[in-house]
PDB file of C-alpha atoms in Angstrom:
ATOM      1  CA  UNK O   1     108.424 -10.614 -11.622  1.00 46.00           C
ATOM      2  CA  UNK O   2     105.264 -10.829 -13.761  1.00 49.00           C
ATOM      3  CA  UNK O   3     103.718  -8.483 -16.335  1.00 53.00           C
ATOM      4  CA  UNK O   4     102.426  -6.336 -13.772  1.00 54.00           C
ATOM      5  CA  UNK O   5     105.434  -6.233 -11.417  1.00 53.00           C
ATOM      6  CA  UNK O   6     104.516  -8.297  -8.816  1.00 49.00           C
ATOM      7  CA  UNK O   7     106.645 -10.582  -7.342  1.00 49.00           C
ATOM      8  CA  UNK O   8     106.235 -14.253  -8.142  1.00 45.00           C
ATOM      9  CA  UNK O   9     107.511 -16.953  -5.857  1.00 51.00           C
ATOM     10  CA  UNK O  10     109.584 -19.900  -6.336  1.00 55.00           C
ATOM     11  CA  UNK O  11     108.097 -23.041  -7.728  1.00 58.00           C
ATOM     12  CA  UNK O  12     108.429 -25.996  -5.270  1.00 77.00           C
ATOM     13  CA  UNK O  13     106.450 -28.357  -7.846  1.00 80.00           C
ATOM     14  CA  UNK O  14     109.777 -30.768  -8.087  1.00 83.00           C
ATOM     15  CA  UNK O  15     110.138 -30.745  -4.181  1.00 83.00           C
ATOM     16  CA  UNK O  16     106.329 -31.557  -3.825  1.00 84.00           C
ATOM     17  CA  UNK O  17     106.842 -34.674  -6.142  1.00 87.00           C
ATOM     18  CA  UNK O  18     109.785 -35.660  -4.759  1.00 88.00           C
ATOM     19  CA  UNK O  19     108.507 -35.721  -1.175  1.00 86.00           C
ATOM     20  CA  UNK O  20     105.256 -37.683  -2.707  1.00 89.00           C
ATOM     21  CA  UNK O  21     107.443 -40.482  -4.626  1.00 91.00           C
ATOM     22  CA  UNK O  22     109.190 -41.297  -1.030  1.00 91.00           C
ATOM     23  CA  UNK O  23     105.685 -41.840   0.710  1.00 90.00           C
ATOM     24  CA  UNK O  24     104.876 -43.738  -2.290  1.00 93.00           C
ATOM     25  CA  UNK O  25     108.018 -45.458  -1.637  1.00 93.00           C
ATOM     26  CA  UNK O  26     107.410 -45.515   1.950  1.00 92.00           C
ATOM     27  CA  UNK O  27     103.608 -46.875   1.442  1.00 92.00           C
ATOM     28  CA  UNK O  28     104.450 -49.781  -0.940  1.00 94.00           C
ATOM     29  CA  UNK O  29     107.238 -50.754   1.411  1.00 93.00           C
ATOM     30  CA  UNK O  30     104.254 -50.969   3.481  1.00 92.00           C
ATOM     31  CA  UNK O  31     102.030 -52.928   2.169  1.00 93.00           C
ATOM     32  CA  UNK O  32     104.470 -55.243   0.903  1.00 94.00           C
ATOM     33  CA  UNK O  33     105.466 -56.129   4.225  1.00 93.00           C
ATOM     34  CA  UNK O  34     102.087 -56.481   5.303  1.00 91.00           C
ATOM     35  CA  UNK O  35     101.581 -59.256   2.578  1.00 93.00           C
ATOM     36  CA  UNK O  36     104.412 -60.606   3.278  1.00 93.00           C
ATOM     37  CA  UNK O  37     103.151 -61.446   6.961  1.00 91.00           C
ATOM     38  CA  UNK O  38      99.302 -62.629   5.964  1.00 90.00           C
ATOM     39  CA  UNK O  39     100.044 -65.771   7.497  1.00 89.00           C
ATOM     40  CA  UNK O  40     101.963 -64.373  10.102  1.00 89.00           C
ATOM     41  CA  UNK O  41      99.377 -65.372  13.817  1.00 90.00           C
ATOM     42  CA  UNK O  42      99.205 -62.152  15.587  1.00 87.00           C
ATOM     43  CA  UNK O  43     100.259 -60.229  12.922  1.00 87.00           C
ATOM     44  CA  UNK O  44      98.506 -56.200  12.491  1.00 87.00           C
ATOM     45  CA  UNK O  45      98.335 -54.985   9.432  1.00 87.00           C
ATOM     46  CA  UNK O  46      99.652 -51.561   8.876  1.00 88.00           C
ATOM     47  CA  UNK O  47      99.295 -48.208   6.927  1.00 87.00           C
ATOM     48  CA  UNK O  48     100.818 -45.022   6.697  1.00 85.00           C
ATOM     49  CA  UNK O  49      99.422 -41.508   7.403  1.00 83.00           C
ATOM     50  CA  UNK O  50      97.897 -40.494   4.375  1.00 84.00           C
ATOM     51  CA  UNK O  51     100.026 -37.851   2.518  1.00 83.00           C
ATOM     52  CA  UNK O  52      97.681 -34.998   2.579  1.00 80.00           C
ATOM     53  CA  UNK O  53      98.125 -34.751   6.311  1.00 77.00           C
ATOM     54  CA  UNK O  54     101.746 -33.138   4.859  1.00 64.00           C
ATOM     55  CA  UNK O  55      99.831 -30.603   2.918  1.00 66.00           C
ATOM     56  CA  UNK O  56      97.352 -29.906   5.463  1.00 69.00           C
ATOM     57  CA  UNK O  57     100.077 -28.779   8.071  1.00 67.00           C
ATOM     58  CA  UNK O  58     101.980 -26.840   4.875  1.00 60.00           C
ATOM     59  CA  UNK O  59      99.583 -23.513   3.776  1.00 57.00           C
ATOM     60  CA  UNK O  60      99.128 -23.621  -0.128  1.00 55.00           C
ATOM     61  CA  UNK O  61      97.426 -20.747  -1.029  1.00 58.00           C
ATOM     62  CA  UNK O  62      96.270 -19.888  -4.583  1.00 57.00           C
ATOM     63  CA  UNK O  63      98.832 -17.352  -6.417  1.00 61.00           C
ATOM     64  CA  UNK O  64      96.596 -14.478  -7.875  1.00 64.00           C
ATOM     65  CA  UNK O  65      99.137 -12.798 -11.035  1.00 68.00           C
ATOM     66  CA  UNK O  66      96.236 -10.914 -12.953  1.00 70.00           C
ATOM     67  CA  UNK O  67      93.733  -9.173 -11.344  1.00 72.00           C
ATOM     68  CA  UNK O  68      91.013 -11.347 -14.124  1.00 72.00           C
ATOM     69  CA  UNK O  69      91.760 -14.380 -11.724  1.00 65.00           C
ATOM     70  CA  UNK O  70      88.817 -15.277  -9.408  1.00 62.00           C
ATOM     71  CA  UNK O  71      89.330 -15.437  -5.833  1.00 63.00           C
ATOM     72  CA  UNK O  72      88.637 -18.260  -3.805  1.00 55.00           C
ATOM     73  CA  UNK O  73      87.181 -18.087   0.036  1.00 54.00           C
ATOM     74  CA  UNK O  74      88.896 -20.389   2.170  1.00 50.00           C
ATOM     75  CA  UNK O  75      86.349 -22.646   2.836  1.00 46.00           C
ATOM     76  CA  UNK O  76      86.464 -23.243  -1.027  1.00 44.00           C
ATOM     77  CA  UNK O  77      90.321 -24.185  -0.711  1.00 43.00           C
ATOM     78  CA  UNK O  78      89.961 -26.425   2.327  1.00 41.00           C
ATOM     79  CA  UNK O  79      91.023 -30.096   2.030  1.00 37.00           C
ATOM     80  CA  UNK O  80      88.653 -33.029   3.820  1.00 37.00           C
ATOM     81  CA  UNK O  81      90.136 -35.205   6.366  1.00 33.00           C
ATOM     82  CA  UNK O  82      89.835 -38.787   5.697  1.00 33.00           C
ATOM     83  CA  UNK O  83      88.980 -41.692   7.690  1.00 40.00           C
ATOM     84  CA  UNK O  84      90.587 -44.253   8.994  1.00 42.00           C
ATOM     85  CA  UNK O  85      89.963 -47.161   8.119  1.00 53.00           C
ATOM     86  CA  UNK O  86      90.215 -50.654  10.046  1.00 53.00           C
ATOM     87  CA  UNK O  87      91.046 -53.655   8.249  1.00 52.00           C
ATOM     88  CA  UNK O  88      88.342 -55.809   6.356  1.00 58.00           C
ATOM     89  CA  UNK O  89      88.656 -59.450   9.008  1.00 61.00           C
ATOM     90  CA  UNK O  90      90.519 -60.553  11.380  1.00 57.00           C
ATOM     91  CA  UNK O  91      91.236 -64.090  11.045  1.00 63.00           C
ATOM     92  CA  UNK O  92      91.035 -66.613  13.907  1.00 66.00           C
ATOM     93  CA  UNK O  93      94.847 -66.416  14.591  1.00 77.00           C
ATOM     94  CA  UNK O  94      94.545 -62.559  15.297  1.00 78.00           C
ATOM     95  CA  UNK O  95      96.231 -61.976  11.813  1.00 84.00           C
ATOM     96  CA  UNK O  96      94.174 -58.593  10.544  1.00 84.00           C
ATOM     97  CA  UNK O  97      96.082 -58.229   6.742  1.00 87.00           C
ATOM     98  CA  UNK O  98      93.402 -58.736   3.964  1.00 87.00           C
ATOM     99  CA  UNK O  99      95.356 -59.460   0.964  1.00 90.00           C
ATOM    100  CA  UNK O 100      92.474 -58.084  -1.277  1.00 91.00           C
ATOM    101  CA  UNK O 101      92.758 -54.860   1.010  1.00 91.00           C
ATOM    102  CA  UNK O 102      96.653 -54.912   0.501  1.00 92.00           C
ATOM    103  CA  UNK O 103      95.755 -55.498  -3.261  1.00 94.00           C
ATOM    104  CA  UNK O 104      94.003 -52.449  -3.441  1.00 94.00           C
ATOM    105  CA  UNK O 105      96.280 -49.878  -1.758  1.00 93.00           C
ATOM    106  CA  UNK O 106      99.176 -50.955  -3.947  1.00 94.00           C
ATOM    107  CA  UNK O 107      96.894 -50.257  -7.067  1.00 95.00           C
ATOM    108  CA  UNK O 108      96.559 -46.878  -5.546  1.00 94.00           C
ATOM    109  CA  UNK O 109     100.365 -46.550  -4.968  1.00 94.00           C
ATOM    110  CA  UNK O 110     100.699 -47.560  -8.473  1.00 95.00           C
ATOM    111  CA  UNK O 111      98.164 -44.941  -9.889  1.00 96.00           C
ATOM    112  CA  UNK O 112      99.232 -41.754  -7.829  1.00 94.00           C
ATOM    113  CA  UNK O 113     103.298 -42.498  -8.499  1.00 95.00           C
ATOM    114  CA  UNK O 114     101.692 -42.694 -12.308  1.00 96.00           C
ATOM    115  CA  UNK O 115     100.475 -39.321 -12.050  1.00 94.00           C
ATOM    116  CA  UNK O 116     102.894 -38.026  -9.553  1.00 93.00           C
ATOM    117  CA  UNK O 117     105.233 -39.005 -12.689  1.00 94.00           C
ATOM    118  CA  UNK O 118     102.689 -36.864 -15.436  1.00 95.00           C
ATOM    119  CA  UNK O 119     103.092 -34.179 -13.530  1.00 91.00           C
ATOM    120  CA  UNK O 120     106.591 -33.822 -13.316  1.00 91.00           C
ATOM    121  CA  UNK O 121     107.053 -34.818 -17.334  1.00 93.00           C
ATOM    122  CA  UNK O 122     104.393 -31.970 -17.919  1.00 92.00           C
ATOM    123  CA  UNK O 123     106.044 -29.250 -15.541  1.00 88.00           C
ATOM    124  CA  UNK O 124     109.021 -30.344 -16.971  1.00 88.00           C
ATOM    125  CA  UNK O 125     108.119 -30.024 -20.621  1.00 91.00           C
ATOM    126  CA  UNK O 126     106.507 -26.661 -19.816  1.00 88.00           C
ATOM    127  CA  UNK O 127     110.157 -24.590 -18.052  1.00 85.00           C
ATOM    128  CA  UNK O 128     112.365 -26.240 -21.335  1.00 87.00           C
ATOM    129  CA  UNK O 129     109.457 -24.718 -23.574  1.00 88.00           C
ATOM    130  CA  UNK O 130     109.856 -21.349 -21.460  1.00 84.00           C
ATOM    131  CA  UNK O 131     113.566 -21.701 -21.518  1.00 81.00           C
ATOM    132  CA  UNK O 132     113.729 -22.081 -25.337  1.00 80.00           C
ATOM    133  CA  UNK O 133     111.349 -18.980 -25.922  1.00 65.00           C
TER     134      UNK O 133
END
């Protein structure tokens, strides 16, 4: 319970995290494979769903404890969908992986399991500072 007695609910921050570091996982797995194959004739390069499809079909709604917090309509909560996208060339032997493509994806893997890691070190930090108190 808060200050005011309302129920709070549980925080699923570490299960969110977790279930982003295995598409990570999943994603560089990947794109590895697809670079593995750039030479590969007839090879299609491949991608995974991205991973706010999860949280579009899981309802995260915005926890109001005080009644100072502003509320949000839920058009101003609403995630985009993104495009797919096809890749860059197709070589002559029907091979569609574009290593600079590949190249780029991975340095996005890298940068959201960076702050996929922040997060966790920060929420962590934060419930042994509450603990201690």
């Amino acid at each position: 319970m808060d200050q005011n007695g309302a129920v709070v609910g549980p925080l699923y921050l570490f299960e969110l995290a977790s279930s982003q570091a295995r598409y990570l996982e999943l994603r560089q797995s990947t794109i590895a494979t697809n670079v593995a194959n750039a030479n590969t004739p007839g090879f299609k390069a491949r991608d995974v769903e991205p991973f706010n499809k999860v949280l579009d079909n899981t309802p995260v709604r915005l926890a109001t404890t005080s009644p100072s917090h502003m509320q949000l309509s839920a058009a101003e909560t609403d995630t985009r969908k993104t495009a797919k996208k096809d890749s860059w060339e197709v070589v002559h032997s029907g091979n569609s992986v574009s290593l600079e493509q590949e190249m780029i994806k991975g340095s996005d893997v890298s940068r959201d399991y960076s702050m996929n890691a922040a997060v966790v070190r920060s929420f962590h930090r934060m419930l042994l500072s509450s603990a201690k108190s």
